[in-house]
Amino acid sequence: MAAELEQTMESIGTYTVHGHAHTVASAHESWTRPVLIHDAKPGVVQRACWPRAAADQVTLDCGSWRRHVATAQRPSELGGDDGLLGVTLTQWASGFPPGATLLAPSGFVPAEDWGTLQAQVRHWTQESVDRVIPFIPTDQGMLRRGSRDQFVDQVSALPEGPVALLFAAKGEGLQSSEVLDGLRWMVTKLERVWLVGVQPLVALDAIAHGAQRAYVGTNSTLRFPSPPGVNGFNKNAKDFVPGLLHPDLLEMRSPGVYADWYVTSHAPRCPVCGRSVDGYTPTPGSRLRVVDHNIHAVSQALAALEMDAEFSTPGPASAHHQRIGAALAHLPLSRVLPVSDYDRVLMNLLRLDRELFPVPDEVSAIL
């Protein structure tokens, strides 16, 4: 059964919290979707909200990186005056449900803190457990041109198998051309990467360039993770309704924003759930429906990437083709949607692409 699940498991997973876990578990064909639960006590969450999930599709993140800034002397929470003094990784892992995969309880590594990164890599090399994935939560500055080579060299020293990486930022996260280019370069060098806490466009591009798995957050805090001590970033939460993935535009905005965009035309409907992209209200139930929509909309976008008839295998070319379609779908909205309002990640990925792939004139005009 485990082998069958591995064969059908999607490469894009869901990064969620206990408040959304039941919605994720109930989503259509949820058993094919890898899920990462972020919570200080995720074992409780898994037992309470995941009765029908297979253990080997669930990964648990205990959130150490949000509480603890790593140092060379203490790269994880497993030791120190305010940590789990004297607890081994095996003892720590035994406190969680058997079968579930765990992200290592790593501390957050500041940008260019090479001594701490080296200590963390050495720590997870010397102390390892089969179901614990080495986890490097760090600053997105590690993806900039002056840092990416050294970062990849150090992380490459980890033992064979998946390595989970999270890139946090004080602002809007992985959006600049330099950082997106660095992420592409990094996953081509480290194809065993599990990318944690990203938005759909970043996940799709990372998978196309070789990432083994990417986890999309169910809220803006998990899509745009912040370093310890920094409040989460809340993007486009008009009327306090979370961002909703538009299947055609590959934008992620609150439904109220879409209502402004389609004020003189009919807003499109999701082909899976049938709901209009502007048809949500600021209620708790509606917010959970947004989460449900985003899960199947991301799966739909991944399937489109993998099944594009113009390409024999999914990769950078098919991802570029998908983004061209999204850019062209924006053009009919040009009267109400200035180019400056287009998704920044979409535009920056297309700018990176145009050196490698053809870009239609009408798309070049907006880049």
Short mmCIF file of C-alpha atoms in Angstrom, two decimals:
data_model
loop_
_atom_site.label_atom_id
_atom_site.label_comp_id
_atom_site.label_asym_id
_atom_site.label_seq_id
_atom_site.Cartn_x
_atom_site.Cartn_y
_atom_site.Cartn_z
CA MET A 1 0.00 0.00 0.00
CA ALA A 2 2.82 2.41 0.85
CA ALA A 3 4.46 1.76 -2.52
CA GLU A 4 1.17 2.40 -4.33
CA LEU A 5 0.71 5.68 -2.49
CA GLU A 6 4.23 6.77 -3.39
CA GLN A 7 3.53 6.10 -7.07
CA THR A 8 0.33 8.21 -7.08
CA MET A 9 1.43 10.94 -4.68
CA GLU A 10 1.39 14.44 -6.09
CA SER A 11 4.66 16.37 -6.09
CA ILE A 12 2.89 19.47 -4.76
CA GLY A 13 1.64 19.11 -1.22
CA THR A 14 -0.34 21.20 1.26
CA TYR A 15 1.25 23.03 4.21
CA THR A 16 -1.45 23.61 6.78
CA VAL A 17 -2.30 24.28 10.44
CA HIS A 18 -4.70 22.50 12.77
CA GLY A 19 -7.59 24.87 11.94
CA HIS A 20 -7.51 23.82 8.28
CA ALA A 21 -6.46 20.19 8.68
CA HIS A 22 -9.99 18.76 8.57
CA THR A 23 -10.74 20.68 5.35
CA VAL A 24 -7.56 19.33 3.77
CA ALA A 25 -8.38 15.79 4.90
CA SER A 26 -11.87 16.03 3.42
CA ALA A 27 -10.75 17.47 0.08
CA HIS A 28 -11.42 15.49 -3.10
CA GLU A 29 -8.88 12.68 -3.51
CA SER A 30 -6.96 13.95 -0.48
CA TRP A 31 -5.18 10.60 -0.16
CA THR A 32 -3.01 11.41 -3.19
CA ARG A 33 -1.80 14.69 -1.75
CA PRO A 34 1.18 14.92 0.63
CA VAL A 35 0.36 17.09 3.62
CA LEU A 36 2.62 18.93 6.04
CA ILE A 37 1.02 20.01 9.33
CA HIS A 38 2.63 22.95 11.13
CA ASP A 39 1.90 22.96 14.85
CA ALA A 40 3.75 22.95 18.15
CA LYS A 41 2.00 19.66 19.02
CA PRO A 42 1.24 18.14 15.61
CA GLY A 43 0.75 14.62 16.99
CA VAL A 44 -2.47 15.79 18.62
CA VAL A 45 -3.59 17.40 15.36
CA GLN A 46 -2.92 14.30 13.31
CA ARG A 47 -4.84 11.98 15.65
CA ALA A 48 -7.80 14.37 15.90
CA CYS A 49 -8.16 15.52 12.28
CA TRP A 50 -6.65 12.82 10.12
CA PRO A 51 -8.60 9.59 10.70
CA ARG A 52 -8.64 8.59 7.04
CA ALA A 53 -5.13 9.61 6.02
CA ALA A 54 -2.39 7.08 5.39
CA ALA A 55 0.49 7.68 7.78
CA ASP A 56 3.14 7.85 5.08
CA GLN A 57 1.48 10.80 3.33
CA VAL A 58 1.51 13.01 6.46
CA THR A 59 4.58 15.00 7.50
CA LEU A 60 4.70 16.95 10.74
CA ASP A 61 6.53 20.24 11.38
CA CYS A 62 6.77 20.97 15.10
CA GLY A 63 7.65 24.61 14.37
CA SER A 64 11.01 24.76 16.15
CA TRP A 65 12.28 27.23 13.55
CA ARG A 66 9.62 29.78 14.58
CA ARG A 67 10.79 29.68 18.22
CA HIS A 68 14.52 29.15 18.05
CA VAL A 69 17.26 30.95 16.12
CA ALA A 70 20.00 28.41 15.56
CA THR A 71 23.60 28.93 16.62
CA ALA A 72 26.72 26.92 15.92
CA GLN A 73 26.55 25.66 19.52
CA ARG A 74 22.83 24.83 19.38
CA PRO A 75 21.58 24.17 15.83
CA SER A 76 18.33 22.53 16.99
CA GLU A 77 15.94 22.51 19.94
CA LEU A 78 17.32 19.20 21.15
CA GLY A 79 19.57 20.63 23.84
CA GLY A 80 20.23 23.80 25.83
CA ASP A 81 18.73 25.50 28.85
CA ASP A 82 15.39 26.29 27.21
CA GLY A 83 15.16 23.24 24.97
CA LEU A 84 14.79 19.49 25.34
CA LEU A 85 17.95 18.97 27.37
CA GLY A 86 19.45 15.54 26.91
CA VAL A 87 16.79 14.26 24.49
CA THR A 88 18.09 12.35 21.49
CA LEU A 89 16.50 12.56 18.06
CA THR A 90 15.22 8.99 18.46
CA GLN A 91 13.60 9.82 21.80
CA TRP A 92 12.07 13.00 20.36
CA ALA A 93 10.64 11.17 17.34
CA SER A 94 9.09 8.47 19.54
CA GLY A 95 6.65 11.05 20.92
CA PHE A 96 4.86 11.33 17.56
CA PRO A 97 2.43 8.95 15.82
CA PRO A 98 4.26 5.95 14.33
CA GLY A 99 4.55 6.01 10.56
CA ALA A 100 4.25 9.77 10.12
CA THR A 101 7.27 11.53 8.67
CA LEU A 102 8.79 14.35 10.74
CA LEU A 103 10.77 17.44 9.82
CA ALA A 104 13.79 17.71 12.08
CA PRO A 105 13.37 20.22 14.95
CA SER A 106 15.86 22.66 13.44
CA GLY A 107 16.47 26.21 14.54
CA PHE A 108 16.30 29.06 12.04
CA VAL A 109 19.60 29.80 10.25
CA PRO A 110 20.15 33.54 9.56
CA ALA A 111 21.37 34.60 6.11
CA GLU A 112 25.05 33.99 5.48
CA ASP A 113 25.61 32.49 8.92
CA TRP A 114 27.84 29.83 7.44
CA GLY A 115 29.17 28.54 10.74
CA THR A 116 25.65 27.83 12.00
CA LEU A 117 24.60 26.23 8.71
CA GLN A 118 27.65 23.99 8.79
CA ALA A 119 26.88 23.01 12.39
CA GLN A 120 23.26 22.22 11.52
CA VAL A 121 24.26 20.07 8.53
CA ARG A 122 26.81 18.25 10.68
CA HIS A 123 24.22 17.78 13.44
CA TRP A 124 21.68 16.09 11.14
CA THR A 125 24.44 14.05 9.51
CA GLN A 126 25.66 12.65 12.80
CA GLU A 127 22.22 12.13 14.35
CA SER A 128 19.62 10.69 12.01
CA VAL A 129 16.40 8.68 12.18
CA ASP A 130 14.77 7.05 9.15
CA ARG A 131 11.48 8.95 9.36
CA VAL A 132 13.03 12.32 10.25
CA ILE A 133 13.81 14.54 7.24
CA PRO A 134 16.78 16.92 7.64
CA PHE A 135 15.31 20.42 7.66
CA ILE A 136 17.11 23.69 6.94
CA PRO A 137 14.88 26.71 7.65
CA THR A 138 16.75 29.83 6.61
CA ASP A 139 16.55 33.31 5.12
CA GLN A 140 15.84 33.83 1.41
CA GLY A 141 19.10 35.77 1.26
CA MET A 142 20.78 32.37 0.89
CA LEU A 143 19.40 32.31 -2.68
CA ARG A 144 21.06 35.55 -3.76
CA ARG A 145 23.98 35.45 -6.19
CA GLY A 146 26.68 35.94 -3.58
CA SER A 147 25.39 33.14 -1.34
CA ARG A 148 23.72 30.43 -3.42
CA ASP A 149 26.90 28.51 -4.35
CA GLN A 150 28.11 28.19 -0.78
CA PHE A 151 24.61 27.33 0.45
CA VAL A 152 24.24 24.45 -2.02
CA ASP A 153 27.77 23.20 -1.30
CA GLN A 154 27.09 22.98 2.43
CA VAL A 155 23.60 21.45 2.14
CA SER A 156 24.92 18.87 -0.34
CA ALA A 157 26.92 17.35 2.52
CA LEU A 158 23.72 15.96 4.08
CA PRO A 159 23.19 12.19 3.69
CA GLU A 160 21.27 10.83 0.70
CA GLY A 161 17.52 11.24 0.76
CA PRO A 162 15.11 14.20 0.89
CA VAL A 163 16.12 17.47 2.49
CA ALA A 164 13.45 20.01 3.44
CA LEU A 165 14.24 23.69 2.87
CA LEU A 166 12.28 26.75 3.96
CA PHE A 167 13.21 30.28 2.86
CA ALA A 168 11.73 32.99 5.06
CA ALA A 169 11.68 36.76 4.55
CA LYS A 170 10.52 39.85 6.42
CA GLY A 171 8.31 40.94 3.52
CA GLU A 172 6.64 39.21 0.59
CA GLY A 173 8.96 36.25 0.35
CA LEU A 174 10.17 34.59 -2.84
CA GLN A 175 9.27 37.21 -5.45
CA SER A 176 12.33 39.04 -6.78
CA SER A 177 13.94 37.91 -10.04
CA GLU A 178 17.26 37.29 -8.29
CA VAL A 179 15.77 35.06 -5.61
CA LEU A 180 13.51 33.17 -8.05
CA ASP A 181 16.49 32.58 -10.31
CA GLY A 182 18.46 31.37 -7.29
CA LEU A 183 15.69 28.98 -6.36
CA ARG A 184 15.65 27.53 -9.88
CA TRP A 185 19.40 27.09 -9.82
CA MET A 186 19.32 25.51 -6.39
CA VAL A 187 16.70 22.84 -7.20
CA THR A 188 18.57 21.84 -10.36
CA LYS A 189 21.60 21.14 -8.15
CA LEU A 190 19.65 19.56 -5.27
CA GLU A 191 16.86 17.54 -6.91
CA ARG A 192 15.99 15.88 -3.59
CA VAL A 193 14.59 19.13 -2.20
CA TRP A 194 11.28 19.37 -0.36
CA LEU A 195 10.42 23.06 -0.58
CA VAL A 196 8.34 24.18 2.41
CA GLY A 197 6.00 27.17 2.62
CA VAL A 198 5.54 28.69 -0.86
CA GLN A 199 2.80 30.06 -3.08
CA PRO A 200 1.46 28.06 -6.08
CA LEU A 201 3.49 29.74 -8.85
CA VAL A 202 6.73 29.18 -6.96
CA ALA A 203 5.79 25.56 -6.27
CA LEU A 204 4.95 24.86 -9.92
CA ASP A 205 8.21 26.42 -11.13
CA ALA A 206 10.28 24.56 -8.53
CA ILE A 207 8.73 21.21 -9.51
CA ALA A 208 9.31 21.97 -13.20
CA HIS A 209 12.99 22.61 -12.50
CA GLY A 210 13.56 19.45 -10.48
CA ALA A 211 12.34 19.84 -6.89
CA GLN A 212 11.12 16.53 -5.50
CA ARG A 213 8.22 18.11 -3.61
CA ALA A 214 6.83 21.57 -2.81
CA TYR A 215 4.34 22.41 -0.07
CA VAL A 216 1.89 25.28 -0.70
CA GLY A 217 0.60 27.04 2.40
CA THR A 218 -3.13 27.18 3.14
CA ASN A 219 -2.82 30.74 4.45
CA SER A 220 -0.57 33.70 3.72
CA THR A 221 1.53 33.10 6.84
CA LEU A 222 2.46 29.66 5.52
CA ARG A 223 2.88 30.83 1.91
CA PHE A 224 5.13 33.71 2.98
CA PRO A 225 6.95 32.40 6.08
CA SER A 226 8.68 34.98 8.27
CA PRO A 227 11.81 34.61 10.42
CA PRO A 228 11.41 34.17 14.19
CA GLY A 229 10.15 37.31 15.89
CA VAL A 230 8.62 38.77 12.72
CA ASN A 231 4.86 38.85 12.25
CA GLY A 232 3.48 36.91 9.29
CA PHE A 233 2.77 38.64 5.98
CA ASN A 234 -0.91 38.97 5.02
CA LYS A 235 -1.22 39.40 1.26
CA ASN A 236 -4.34 40.74 -0.45
CA ALA A 237 -6.71 39.77 2.38
CA LYS A 238 -9.52 42.09 1.35
CA ASP A 239 -12.56 41.75 3.64
CA PHE A 240 -10.44 39.34 5.71
CA VAL A 241 -11.07 36.57 3.17
CA PRO A 242 -7.87 34.69 2.25
CA GLY A 243 -6.33 34.66 -1.20
CA LEU A 244 -8.05 32.41 -3.75
CA LEU A 245 -6.17 30.87 -6.67
CA HIS A 246 -7.58 31.98 -10.03
CA PRO A 247 -7.10 28.92 -12.28
CA ASP A 248 -6.71 30.95 -15.49
CA LEU A 249 -4.72 33.95 -14.27
CA LEU A 250 -2.60 32.04 -11.72
CA GLU A 251 -3.20 34.99 -9.40
CA MET A 252 -3.95 34.50 -5.71
CA ARG A 253 -6.20 37.33 -4.48
CA SER A 254 -9.14 37.71 -2.15
CA PRO A 255 -12.51 37.20 -3.91
CA GLY A 256 -13.35 40.87 -3.27
CA VAL A 257 -10.36 41.86 -5.42
CA TYR A 258 -11.67 39.67 -8.25
CA ALA A 259 -15.07 41.32 -7.85
CA ASP A 260 -13.42 44.66 -8.67
CA TRP A 261 -11.65 43.16 -11.67
CA TYR A 262 -14.84 41.63 -13.09
CA VAL A 263 -17.14 44.52 -12.24
CA THR A 264 -18.21 44.86 -15.92
CA SER A 265 -18.04 41.18 -16.90
CA HIS A 266 -18.84 37.71 -15.62
CA ALA A 267 -16.25 36.24 -13.29
CA PRO A 268 -15.12 32.72 -14.30
CA ARG A 269 -16.06 29.65 -12.28
CA CYS A 270 -13.82 26.90 -11.00
CA PRO A 271 -14.31 23.79 -13.17
CA VAL A 272 -13.95 21.55 -10.10
CA CYS A 273 -16.17 23.12 -7.43
CA GLY A 274 -18.24 25.33 -9.76
CA ARG A 275 -17.88 28.44 -7.60
CA SER A 276 -17.26 31.86 -9.08
CA VAL A 277 -13.85 33.32 -8.18
CA ASP A 278 -15.62 36.38 -6.72
CA GLY A 279 -18.41 34.43 -5.01
CA TYR A 280 -17.25 34.25 -1.40
CA THR A 281 -18.26 36.19 1.69
CA PRO A 282 -16.22 37.04 4.82
CA THR A 283 -17.54 34.21 7.00
CA PRO A 284 -15.65 31.34 8.70
CA GLY A 285 -17.33 28.78 6.44
CA SER A 286 -16.45 30.74 3.34
CA ARG A 287 -12.81 30.98 4.39
CA LEU A 288 -12.62 27.20 4.66
CA ARG A 289 -14.20 26.90 1.20
CA VAL A 290 -11.40 29.12 -0.11
CA VAL A 291 -8.89 26.71 1.41
CA ASP A 292 -10.70 23.76 -0.19
CA HIS A 293 -10.79 25.53 -3.57
CA ASN A 294 -7.08 26.35 -3.45
CA ILE A 295 -6.17 22.72 -2.78
CA HIS A 296 -7.92 21.36 -5.85
CA ALA A 297 -6.98 24.40 -7.97
CA VAL A 298 -3.28 23.79 -7.26
CA SER A 299 -3.75 20.11 -8.14
CA GLN A 300 -5.48 21.16 -11.34
CA ALA A 301 -2.61 23.50 -12.27
CA LEU A 302 -0.08 20.73 -11.60
CA ALA A 303 -2.05 18.28 -13.75
CA ALA A 304 -2.15 20.83 -16.58
CA LEU A 305 1.62 21.23 -16.30
CA GLU A 306 2.18 17.47 -16.42
CA MET A 307 -0.34 16.73 -19.20
CA ASP A 308 0.49 19.53 -21.65
CA ALA A 309 0.26 17.80 -25.04
CA GLU A 310 2.99 20.03 -26.54
CA PHE A 311 5.65 18.55 -24.27
CA SER A 312 6.66 14.93 -23.70
CA THR A 313 7.59 15.54 -20.06
CA PRO A 314 6.83 18.34 -17.59
CA GLY A 315 9.69 20.76 -17.19
CA PRO A 316 10.77 24.39 -17.64
CA ALA A 317 9.26 24.62 -21.14
CA SER A 318 5.82 23.40 -20.11
CA ALA A 319 5.86 25.66 -17.03
CA HIS A 320 6.73 28.61 -19.28
CA HIS A 321 3.87 27.68 -21.62
CA GLN A 322 1.48 27.63 -18.66
CA ARG A 323 2.62 31.09 -17.53
CA ILE A 324 2.24 32.50 -21.05
CA GLY A 325 -1.36 31.34 -20.98
CA ALA A 326 -1.88 33.07 -17.63
CA ALA A 327 -0.35 36.31 -18.92
CA LEU A 328 -2.56 36.26 -22.02
CA ALA A 329 -5.63 35.64 -19.84
CA HIS A 330 -4.88 38.93 -18.07
CA LEU A 331 -5.11 41.02 -21.23
CA PRO A 332 -8.94 41.20 -21.48
CA LEU A 333 -8.91 42.82 -18.04
CA SER A 334 -6.56 45.61 -19.12
CA ARG A 335 -9.23 48.30 -18.75
CA VAL A 336 -9.59 47.69 -15.03
CA LEU A 337 -6.30 45.96 -14.18
CA PRO A 338 -3.07 47.92 -14.76
CA VAL A 339 0.01 45.89 -15.63
CA SER A 340 1.54 47.07 -12.35
CA ASP A 341 -1.13 45.02 -10.53
CA TYR A 342 -0.22 41.74 -12.24
CA ASP A 343 1.26 39.10 -9.95
CA ARG A 344 4.90 39.98 -9.38
CA VAL A 345 6.07 36.36 -9.37
CA LEU A 346 4.32 35.68 -12.68
CA MET A 347 5.99 38.70 -14.29
CA ASN A 348 9.44 37.96 -12.88
CA LEU A 349 9.33 34.30 -13.92
CA LEU A 350 8.39 35.35 -17.46
CA ARG A 351 11.25 37.86 -17.48
CA LEU A 352 13.62 35.07 -16.54
CA ASP A 353 12.07 32.81 -19.20
CA ARG A 354 12.39 35.16 -22.14
CA GLU A 355 16.14 34.52 -22.39
CA LEU A 356 15.40 30.84 -23.04
CA PHE A 357 11.93 30.60 -24.59
CA PRO A 358 9.88 32.53 -27.17
CA VAL A 359 7.47 35.09 -25.74
CA PRO A 360 4.49 36.42 -27.78
CA ASP A 361 4.65 40.09 -28.67
CA GLU A 362 1.58 40.93 -26.59
CA VAL A 363 3.22 39.38 -23.52
CA SER A 364 6.58 41.04 -24.19
CA ALA A 365 4.77 44.36 -24.23
CA ILE A 366 3.76 43.99 -20.56
CA LEU A 367 7.06 42.70 -19.22
#
